[in-house]
């Protein structure tokens, strides 16, 4: 029987022809065959790029191409059979990656190539690929002596177990909490939330309404419930999840201590003073101190404005009848009322002006004006769903540069959210032809109904531009080596630059007419609505920024200690309290244990990396400011952004690339100006 995943796809993947039955045999075969062939490759007496790395990339590409199709289909058109086949491959893939990541032979081959006289003759992208591999090997502990290596691997395993315990505690503590409420208590709460609360009660065999601590429910109550006691109850339950203030069963206090100690010990084994110093090895910002300074600078500049915003909110709450001081559980509620009073612009009001065809036309026109590439739709019969569209990206001379799929609408059995995935990376094949990149753009917008096209909120337009920015980074790359082409090899704190940069276009008075037209009358967004929309962008932006800075500073500080004994539960709490004292404009109640459910840094990949969100915004704003300075549609600036950022992928240090584009290193001023915080 033919197995599409094994035979490869000549032009584009045959998504329609892939079946769940093909998955396991194909992946199993490729993994085993790759491992066998890698051992063969490593027999070369004198490892070189040509005899070792190039064929390795070929093997890696074969696996990537097959697995990316499986992973993608499982995310967008999942069936029980496909999910089962997908999940059955996961342990084998983990094992495969573990073997390669700890492979002494591969490590030595990379080292020998890096030390050979021919290394200097390789291209920059090739050298970076080798150096990245060497760094990954080093950070995985492969260079340690046998005893240390055993300790390292034990600590790593324990750490990953601790991280899942942390996450499990958060989930279990969240799920365990329920609060029965009356209809009266739900006054002000959106109908959608009320229906969900009734269904939740019903599912538990109760009548009436039942609230849980899942984020949508918590958020809706804090934002809309007029019952202040209810808001306080929800708030205190939410911010004490998995802590000593709630059930001891899920207390993450000791788990956090263990996680931080393990990270520190791992970093020390590798020769770094602390985890933050280890983490920056793979970042754009190379010094933890630089990150501290950058965050501190933003605090200093944003705090005066945030205090004004808080005062305005407090005054407004008083007018609305608030008695006593404004509390943490009042902020979202009065903020929403204030926002509605000030901007009276409902997202829904904007929808008719953003029909999908107009938005896409505008997006593609903008792309053409900025980067000189043309986007045209092509009918492709091998898609996974009728609503999926397929496009070619061509250069001025008509050369095909990239291809992409757009899967825009929500439907059952499709993962939520919006994301860009790479289906194929650009690379030079061994036969010297170029493999054209293919991107997968996925969103979950409401589909078209009846005769009307799909209509987007402005927020959704921003999401589309964001993902398309990632897509352009992946597709317009000029790098020929897959480890560093497109978004590959781009550090975590730089990879959101193109996406956040493209968001900026949705907030320009000159661009809005390009992407909007009332779906019935064809009228572009009226001036008065443009003004209100732009004004609403910066509502409470300083308070919001300070929240993120508080998290980022806390994250940096707890990962910047060098002494294991320093790390205790009380110390973690004091560290956060001290950061808040300096940063926050409204101090939360003493029982607040936000850190006990801060999964981003304790269970996810953001440890000593939470600052990346803000850092990427700085880069995006500062890059965009050059367009503001030299003309939004200035083709030269567009070409410069294309050639120094989008085309270069991960082949060069992002700080060097940014500096090439901007003529200097990044500055925070444009971000503050765009956020309406500091006009000077
Ligand atoms: Zn993104």
XYZ file of C-alpha atoms and ligand atoms in Angstrom:
681
model
C 0.000 0.000 0.000
C 1.241 3.477 -0.819
C 2.155 5.563 2.201
C 2.135 9.249 1.337
C 4.058 10.155 4.470
C 6.866 7.830 3.417
C 7.082 8.501 -0.281
C 7.292 12.230 0.140
C 5.272 14.811 -1.707
C 6.569 16.150 -4.967
C 5.007 19.602 -5.029
C 2.908 20.261 -1.933
C 1.755 17.797 0.730
C -1.262 15.725 -0.221
C -3.212 16.620 2.925
C -6.398 15.048 1.606
C -4.681 11.723 0.993
C -3.082 11.264 4.427
C -4.906 8.686 6.555
C -4.485 7.762 10.239
C -3.366 4.262 9.180
C -0.318 5.733 7.440
C 0.939 7.620 10.490
C 2.492 5.044 12.798
C 4.184 2.870 10.174
C 5.655 5.941 8.471
C 6.986 7.618 11.601
C 8.290 4.368 13.030
C 10.100 3.579 9.803
C 11.597 7.067 9.387
C 12.838 7.208 12.983
C 14.545 3.817 12.803
C 15.949 4.430 9.342
C 17.224 7.899 10.316
C 19.032 6.508 13.356
C 20.658 3.778 11.273
C 21.728 6.220 8.590
C 23.106 8.681 11.123
C 25.395 5.939 12.470
C 26.560 5.339 8.894
C 27.258 9.035 8.367
C 29.319 9.223 11.505
C 31.762 6.666 10.113
C 33.244 9.363 7.886
C 36.963 9.673 8.675
C 36.915 13.435 8.268
C 33.460 14.913 9.011
C 32.562 17.891 6.807
C 29.447 19.887 6.076
C 28.995 17.999 2.815
C 29.438 14.465 4.107
C 27.776 14.877 7.512
C 25.600 17.948 8.103
C 23.996 18.195 4.651
C 22.818 14.561 4.663
C 21.706 14.962 8.296
C 19.536 17.886 7.260
C 18.067 15.748 4.507
C 17.117 13.087 7.084
C 15.763 15.670 9.457
C 13.722 17.245 6.693
C 12.129 13.934 5.800
C 10.991 13.454 9.399
C 9.896 17.072 9.768
C 7.844 17.010 6.596
C 5.962 13.864 7.579
C 5.458 14.863 11.201
C 4.427 18.461 10.531
C 1.596 17.173 8.311
C 0.428 14.751 11.001
C 0.677 17.353 13.767
C -1.135 19.914 11.663
C -4.007 17.628 10.682
C -4.398 16.553 14.288
C -4.685 20.215 15.276
C -7.203 21.268 12.635
C -9.263 18.199 11.648
C -8.779 15.833 14.527
C -10.564 12.486 14.623
C -10.260 9.851 17.357
C -8.247 7.626 15.006
C -5.885 10.406 13.982
C -5.385 11.561 17.543
C -4.620 8.031 18.645
C -2.105 7.568 15.833
C -0.551 10.954 16.577
C -0.251 10.336 20.310
C 1.128 6.860 19.789
C 4.128 8.417 17.985
C 4.947 10.924 20.716
C 7.028 8.658 23.004
C 9.094 7.440 20.026
C 9.727 10.999 18.898
C 10.735 12.088 22.403
C 13.101 9.138 22.615
C 14.570 9.945 19.185
C 15.199 13.572 20.135
C 16.718 12.510 23.426
C 19.101 10.113 21.693
C 20.208 12.728 19.166
C 20.485 15.475 21.812
C 22.833 13.300 23.885
C 24.707 11.714 20.983
C 28.454 11.803 21.613
C 29.283 10.915 18.019
C 27.204 13.776 16.643
C 28.639 16.170 19.195
C 32.183 15.200 18.278
C 31.458 15.462 14.560
C 30.116 19.031 15.057
C 33.148 19.900 17.167
C 35.550 18.569 14.560
C 33.842 20.518 11.777
C 33.915 23.677 13.887
C 37.624 23.242 14.541
C 38.612 22.249 11.005
C 40.345 24.718 8.668
C 37.383 24.524 6.265
C 34.982 25.972 8.860
C 35.848 29.571 7.976
C 34.999 28.882 4.339
C 31.411 27.929 5.168
C 28.634 30.496 4.802
C 27.481 32.453 7.827
C 24.257 30.423 7.980
C 26.208 27.169 7.937
C 28.541 28.341 10.687
C 25.623 29.520 12.824
C 23.887 26.168 12.342
C 26.965 24.342 13.646
C 27.458 26.777 16.530
C 23.796 26.473 17.540
C 24.094 22.687 17.599
C 27.214 22.918 19.739
C 25.485 25.256 22.177
C 22.494 22.904 22.415
C 24.832 20.018 23.120
C 26.654 22.000 25.804
C 23.411 23.058 27.485
C 22.245 19.451 27.515
C 25.249 18.552 29.676
C 27.058 16.434 27.127
C 30.443 18.053 27.808
C 30.379 17.151 31.525
C 32.396 14.292 32.990
C 30.633 11.006 33.615
C 29.766 11.664 37.258
C 28.506 15.162 36.614
C 26.547 13.952 33.639
C 24.712 11.447 35.817
C 23.837 14.188 38.315
C 22.788 16.492 35.483
C 20.445 13.980 33.947
C 18.932 13.083 37.336
C 18.307 16.767 38.108
C 16.804 17.332 34.633
C 14.398 14.462 35.040
C 13.359 15.598 38.506
C 12.894 19.128 37.233
C 10.531 18.074 34.489
C 8.556 16.028 37.021
C 8.385 19.035 39.379
C 7.161 21.278 36.575
C 4.312 18.920 35.786
C 3.447 18.657 39.493
C 3.232 22.456 39.599
C 0.876 22.512 36.632
C -1.196 19.603 37.963
C -1.629 21.373 41.299
C -2.852 24.515 39.554
C -5.301 22.540 37.431
C -6.578 20.413 40.312
C -6.944 23.376 42.660
C -8.786 25.268 39.926
C -11.133 22.376 39.203
C -11.837 21.613 42.852
C -13.374 25.002 43.587
C -17.075 25.598 42.942
C -19.489 28.196 44.154
C -23.290 27.889 43.891
C -24.891 31.287 43.263
C -28.379 32.684 42.734
C -29.608 34.453 39.623
C -29.654 37.646 41.640
C -25.956 37.400 42.417
C -25.227 37.194 38.697
C -26.619 40.656 37.980
C -24.568 42.384 35.265
C -22.901 39.173 34.096
C -23.116 38.448 30.326
C -25.693 35.911 29.278
C -23.059 33.591 27.819
C -21.443 33.227 31.248
C -24.820 32.732 32.940
C -25.709 29.972 30.494
C -22.345 28.312 31.112
C -22.894 28.559 34.891
C -26.338 26.956 34.572
C -24.920 24.170 32.400
C -22.091 23.623 34.867
C -24.618 23.293 37.730
C -26.694 20.909 35.647
C -23.666 18.741 34.833
C -23.041 18.378 38.571
C -26.650 17.431 39.241
C -27.604 20.803 40.769
C -30.212 23.317 39.796
C -29.429 27.034 39.553
C -25.952 28.306 38.828
C -22.473 27.109 39.654
C -19.301 29.142 39.198
C -15.829 27.713 38.680
C -12.344 29.200 38.656
C -11.659 28.643 34.956
C -10.387 31.857 33.413
C -13.414 32.822 31.261
C -15.738 32.496 34.265
C -13.385 34.288 36.661
C -12.772 37.058 34.153
C -16.474 37.589 33.435
C -17.402 37.817 37.122
C -14.581 40.222 37.976
C -15.380 42.400 34.962
C -19.175 42.475 35.048
C -20.700 41.259 38.323
C -22.267 44.174 40.187
C -22.272 42.096 43.398
C -19.087 43.257 45.102
C -19.047 40.386 47.609
C -19.206 37.879 44.824
C -16.285 39.561 43.064
C -14.275 39.466 46.276
C -15.053 35.788 46.837
C -13.998 34.888 43.295
C -10.887 37.030 43.549
C -9.660 35.561 46.807
C -10.257 32.010 45.578
C -8.478 32.695 42.307
C -5.349 34.342 43.708
C -4.862 31.692 46.388
C -5.081 28.687 44.082
C -2.492 26.004 44.835
C -1.202 27.897 47.875
C -0.908 27.683 51.647
C -3.946 29.996 51.808
C -6.146 27.262 50.316
C -6.064 23.468 50.498
C -2.686 22.111 51.658
C -3.194 19.275 49.222
C -2.206 21.359 46.196
C 0.196 23.810 47.795
C 2.830 24.775 45.227
C 4.994 26.517 47.865
C 7.499 23.665 48.326
C 7.295 22.783 44.605
C 8.448 26.285 43.610
C 11.392 26.059 45.972
C 12.406 22.718 44.478
C 12.010 23.960 40.902
C 14.190 27.015 41.511
C 16.824 24.986 43.344
C 16.970 22.403 40.568
C 17.331 25.091 37.905
C 20.107 26.741 39.866
C 21.968 23.463 40.381
C 21.713 22.638 36.670
C 23.053 26.070 35.737
C 25.911 25.731 38.227
C 26.883 22.336 36.802
C 27.162 23.969 33.371
C 29.384 26.660 34.824
C 26.930 29.569 35.048
C 26.356 31.573 38.246
C 22.555 31.167 38.058
C 19.692 30.130 35.813
C 19.237 33.583 34.262
C 22.860 33.570 33.084
C 22.308 30.170 31.502
C 19.011 31.163 29.919
C 20.410 34.231 28.115
C 22.847 32.021 26.192
C 20.045 31.428 23.732
C 18.487 34.885 23.847
C 18.901 38.140 21.963
C 19.712 40.059 25.152
C 22.961 38.535 26.335
C 23.246 39.890 29.888
C 20.709 39.415 32.713
C 21.727 42.845 33.997
C 20.665 44.388 30.692
C 17.235 42.840 31.145
C 16.925 44.178 34.705
C 17.934 47.630 33.504
C 15.552 47.584 30.576
C 12.628 46.580 32.812
C 13.546 49.178 35.444
C 13.682 51.908 32.811
C 10.157 51.049 31.687
C 8.913 51.066 35.295
C 10.348 54.523 35.877
C 8.820 55.919 32.712
C 5.410 54.231 33.021
C 4.697 54.647 36.724
C 3.660 58.334 36.815
C 1.150 57.714 34.049
C -0.132 54.544 35.769
C -0.725 56.510 38.985
C -2.790 59.000 36.977
C -4.770 56.163 35.422
C -5.437 54.711 38.871
C -6.553 58.091 40.180
C -8.916 58.491 37.252
C -10.304 55.029 37.894
C -10.741 55.707 41.614
C -12.518 59.003 40.953
C -14.790 57.329 38.454
C -15.573 54.476 40.878
C -16.512 57.019 43.557
C -18.895 58.759 41.160
C -20.407 55.343 40.501
C -21.039 54.918 44.203
C -18.015 52.934 45.404
C -17.579 53.166 49.159
C -14.251 52.702 50.915
C -10.969 52.214 49.094
C -10.768 50.718 45.602
C -9.848 47.062 46.044
C -8.140 44.567 43.749
C -11.543 42.995 42.965
C -12.952 46.369 41.882
C -10.359 47.217 39.251
C -11.602 45.176 36.301
C -15.230 46.036 37.055
C -14.868 49.823 37.142
C -12.292 49.782 34.361
C -14.765 48.146 32.024
C -17.446 50.702 32.934
C -15.002 53.543 32.451
C -13.874 52.163 29.120
C -17.446 51.952 27.936
C -18.188 55.479 29.084
C -15.089 56.939 27.485
C -14.927 55.101 24.231
C -18.449 53.761 23.767
C -17.167 51.667 20.941
C -18.340 48.138 20.884
C -16.231 45.637 19.015
C -19.454 44.450 17.398
C -20.110 47.877 15.891
C -16.893 47.598 13.906
C -17.497 44.131 12.514
C -19.503 45.131 9.400
C -16.532 47.235 8.288
C -14.080 44.357 8.310
C -15.336 41.689 5.908
C -12.700 39.015 5.340
C -12.227 39.604 1.567
C -11.538 43.320 2.126
C -9.179 42.683 5.030
C -7.208 40.082 3.056
C -7.042 42.327 -0.025
C -5.717 45.142 2.136
C -3.214 42.872 3.870
C -1.882 41.519 0.566
C -1.730 44.994 -1.007
C 0.202 46.272 1.990
C 2.606 43.319 1.760
C 3.186 44.067 -1.909
C 3.797 47.772 -1.279
C 6.208 47.096 1.560
C 8.172 44.122 0.282
C 7.491 43.979 -3.471
C 6.055 40.440 -3.433
C 2.745 39.418 -5.000
C 0.239 37.079 -3.374
C -2.197 35.152 -5.561
C -4.706 32.458 -4.727
C -4.355 29.040 -6.339
C -6.842 26.230 -6.303
C -5.346 23.275 -4.513
C -7.440 20.152 -4.281
C -5.338 18.521 -1.616
C -6.551 20.620 1.315
C -8.012 19.195 4.523
C -11.245 21.222 4.521
C -13.339 23.071 1.881
C -12.838 26.428 3.589
C -9.033 26.253 3.403
C -7.370 28.529 0.853
C -3.982 28.220 -0.767
C -1.712 31.031 -2.008
C 1.514 31.605 -3.916
C 3.975 34.356 -3.004
C 5.975 35.493 -6.024
C 8.817 37.926 -6.552
C 8.724 40.849 -8.975
C 10.167 38.660 -11.739
C 7.496 36.027 -11.179
C 9.713 33.519 -9.338
C 7.798 31.458 -6.809
C 9.139 32.357 -3.385
C 6.767 30.665 -0.936
C 3.356 29.100 -0.538
C 0.856 29.195 2.274
C -2.422 27.757 3.455
C -5.037 29.802 5.284
C -7.447 27.981 7.550
C -9.367 30.892 8.992
C -12.591 29.682 10.564
C -13.604 27.961 13.768
C -15.212 24.535 13.507
C -15.549 21.450 15.665
C -12.423 19.316 16.119
C -10.107 22.244 15.455
C -7.760 23.549 18.141
C -8.648 27.042 19.440
C -6.653 30.243 19.042
C -4.533 31.498 16.172
C -1.104 30.255 15.173
C 1.394 29.957 12.351
C 3.112 26.663 11.741
C 5.795 25.818 9.284
C 5.016 23.004 6.930
C 8.314 23.188 5.048
C 11.370 25.328 5.671
C 13.430 26.917 2.928
C 16.588 24.923 2.250
C 19.058 23.971 -0.388
C 18.540 20.326 -1.252
C 21.498 18.058 -1.875
C 20.734 18.225 -5.600
C 21.213 22.029 -5.306
C 17.586 22.906 -5.976
C 15.838 25.132 -3.438
C 12.983 23.803 -1.318
C 10.352 26.565 -1.241
C 8.955 27.353 2.232
C 5.329 26.557 3.020
C 3.445 28.165 5.911
C 0.234 27.143 7.655
C -1.821 30.066 8.969
C -4.592 29.107 11.340
C -7.259 31.202 13.030
C -10.630 30.619 14.647
C -12.832 33.410 13.321
C -16.605 33.054 13.039
C -17.310 31.613 9.565
C -19.428 33.403 6.927
C -23.194 33.060 7.398
C -25.860 33.090 4.685
C -24.961 35.644 2.028
C -22.696 37.678 4.295
C -18.919 37.232 4.235
C -17.076 36.520 7.477
C -16.954 39.749 9.487
C -14.048 40.452 11.839
C -13.724 42.581 14.938
C -10.740 44.915 14.944
C -9.131 42.694 17.537
C -9.387 39.788 15.118
C -7.886 41.871 12.312
C -4.911 42.501 14.610
C -4.632 38.747 15.269
C -4.632 38.037 11.536
C -1.856 40.584 10.925
C 0.140 39.155 13.843
C 0.086 35.602 12.491
C 0.717 36.818 8.967
C 3.826 38.587 10.308
C 5.124 35.247 11.609
C 4.194 33.769 8.243
C 6.182 36.386 6.288
C 9.194 35.806 8.532
C 8.994 32.121 7.679
C 8.192 32.564 3.976
C 10.342 35.471 2.817
C 13.558 34.060 4.251
C 16.559 34.006 1.930
C 18.528 31.589 4.107
C 19.226 28.184 2.564
C 19.847 26.130 5.702
C 16.803 24.919 7.625
C 18.268 25.231 11.128
C 18.405 28.997 10.707
C 16.011 29.771 7.848
C 12.720 31.572 8.508
C 11.772 31.556 12.175
C 14.207 28.732 12.968
C 17.106 29.591 15.212
C 15.596 32.999 16.033
C 15.858 33.535 19.813
C 12.720 33.464 21.894
C 12.969 37.168 22.781
C 13.259 38.225 19.119
C 10.871 35.908 17.314
C 7.800 38.075 18.017
C 9.370 41.102 16.342
C 7.880 40.547 12.860
C 4.461 39.555 14.237
C 4.118 42.501 16.615
C 5.544 44.808 13.975
C 2.758 43.818 11.584
C 0.122 44.491 14.254
C 1.156 48.131 14.170
C -0.296 48.556 10.678
C -3.824 47.885 11.956
C -3.579 51.016 14.107
C -2.720 53.503 11.360
C -5.285 56.009 10.171
C -3.716 55.703 6.687
C -4.024 51.916 6.634
C -7.524 51.448 8.068
C -9.227 52.613 4.832
C -7.179 50.002 2.983
C -8.469 47.127 5.104
C -12.051 48.231 5.798
C -15.252 48.582 3.747
C -18.789 48.094 5.045
C -19.852 44.755 3.643
C -23.225 46.140 2.525
C -22.503 49.752 1.550
C -18.803 49.527 0.690
C -18.162 52.599 2.865
C -14.733 52.631 4.551
C -14.519 53.048 8.316
C -15.879 56.543 9.127
C -13.392 59.067 10.499
C -15.189 59.358 13.832
C -14.964 55.617 14.383
C -11.297 55.613 13.405
C -10.628 58.281 16.007
C -12.462 56.441 18.767
C -10.763 53.182 17.862
C -7.296 54.745 17.971
C -8.062 56.496 21.255
C -9.245 53.245 22.850
C -5.932 51.543 22.038
C -4.141 53.034 25.005
C -6.820 52.738 27.649
C -4.977 52.048 30.942
C -1.890 51.052 28.971
C 0.489 52.140 31.746
C -1.298 50.102 34.429
C -1.296 47.136 32.104
C 2.399 47.599 31.345
C 3.295 47.759 35.037
C 1.520 44.450 35.663
C 3.684 42.770 33.050
C 6.821 44.467 34.363
C 6.007 43.204 37.861
C 5.835 39.618 36.574
C 8.980 40.035 34.481
C 11.055 41.542 37.296
C 9.907 38.887 39.748
C 10.833 36.215 37.196
C 14.311 37.693 36.638
C 15.008 38.141 40.339
C 14.096 34.658 41.484
C 16.241 33.212 38.683
C 19.258 35.409 39.444
C 20.407 34.022 42.813
C 23.564 31.952 43.092
C 23.062 30.339 46.479
C 20.768 27.328 46.797
C 20.093 27.980 50.505
C 18.726 31.441 49.759
C 15.784 29.869 47.992
C 12.924 29.305 50.450
C 9.192 29.809 50.373
C 9.451 32.945 52.486
C 12.171 34.363 50.235
C 10.040 33.882 47.105
C 7.195 35.705 48.817
C 9.432 38.532 50.019
C 10.966 38.919 46.565
C 7.538 39.376 45.000
C 6.466 41.729 47.789
C 9.541 43.883 47.233
C 8.966 44.017 43.463
C 5.349 45.002 44.042
C 6.327 47.658 46.524
C 8.410 49.245 43.803
C 6.256 48.593 40.725
C 2.578 48.133 41.552
C 0.211 51.098 41.803
C -2.380 49.146 43.776
C -1.015 46.632 46.289
C -2.992 43.383 46.441
C -4.200 41.974 49.784
C -1.618 40.110 51.876
C -3.225 36.731 51.174
C -2.558 37.072 47.428
C -0.420 34.133 46.221
C -0.305 34.884 42.505
C 3.099 33.211 42.214
C 1.642 29.812 43.179
C -0.174 29.624 39.848
C 2.379 31.472 37.677
C 2.672 28.544 35.279
C 4.455 30.507 32.542
C 7.668 30.529 34.538
C 7.273 27.549 36.858
C 5.810 25.034 34.456
C 6.215 26.575 31.003
C 9.204 27.742 29.045
C 9.271 31.359 30.232
C 11.693 30.979 33.161
C 13.950 34.051 33.113
C 12.174 34.828 29.848
C 8.914 36.528 30.782
C 10.501 39.857 29.794
C 10.444 38.621 26.181
C 6.884 39.877 25.746
C 7.898 43.437 26.508
C 11.237 43.200 24.771
C 9.586 42.097 21.524
C 7.188 45.049 21.803
C 10.139 47.384 22.151
C 11.730 45.950 19.000
C 8.471 46.054 17.040
C 7.633 49.623 18.061
C 11.140 50.891 17.466
C 11.309 49.229 14.042
C 7.931 50.672 13.133
C 9.059 54.122 14.233
C 11.526 54.160 11.330
C 8.545 53.853 8.971
C 6.867 56.737 10.805
C 10.012 58.820 10.490
C 10.750 58.103 6.838
C 7.267 57.553 5.432
C 4.868 54.686 6.160
C 4.940 53.348 2.624
C 8.494 54.331 1.859
C 9.645 51.444 -0.364
C 13.251 51.818 0.736
C 12.390 51.304 4.394
C 10.194 48.343 3.454
C 13.054 46.833 1.485
C 15.436 47.433 4.401
C 13.077 45.650 6.805
C 12.755 42.796 4.327
C 16.488 42.475 3.788
C 17.756 42.939 7.346
C 14.993 41.266 9.371
C 12.568 39.109 7.393
C 15.047 37.506 5.005
C 17.746 36.798 7.528
C 16.070 34.300 9.844
C 18.378 33.060 12.585
C 21.649 33.201 10.657
C 22.963 36.267 12.490
C 22.622 37.722 16.000
C 19.270 39.568 16.107
C 20.908 42.506 17.874
C 23.227 42.955 14.889
C 20.356 42.647 12.433
C 18.207 45.117 14.329
C 21.085 47.556 14.545
C 21.643 47.228 10.793
C 18.016 48.110 10.181
C 17.702 50.920 12.701
C 21.231 52.293 12.563
C 21.477 51.965 16.358
C 20.518 49.583 19.158
C 16.850 49.330 20.273
C 15.319 52.120 22.371
C 12.172 52.071 24.498
C 10.867 55.513 23.479
C 8.741 54.411 20.533
C 6.963 51.787 22.637
C 6.120 54.368 25.293
C 4.901 56.779 22.629
C 2.779 54.115 20.877
C 1.303 53.167 24.254
C 0.428 56.816 24.846
C 2.530 56.838 28.002
C 5.239 59.273 27.153
C 4.792 61.726 24.340
C 8.188 63.387 24.691
Zn 3.173 35.466 17.985
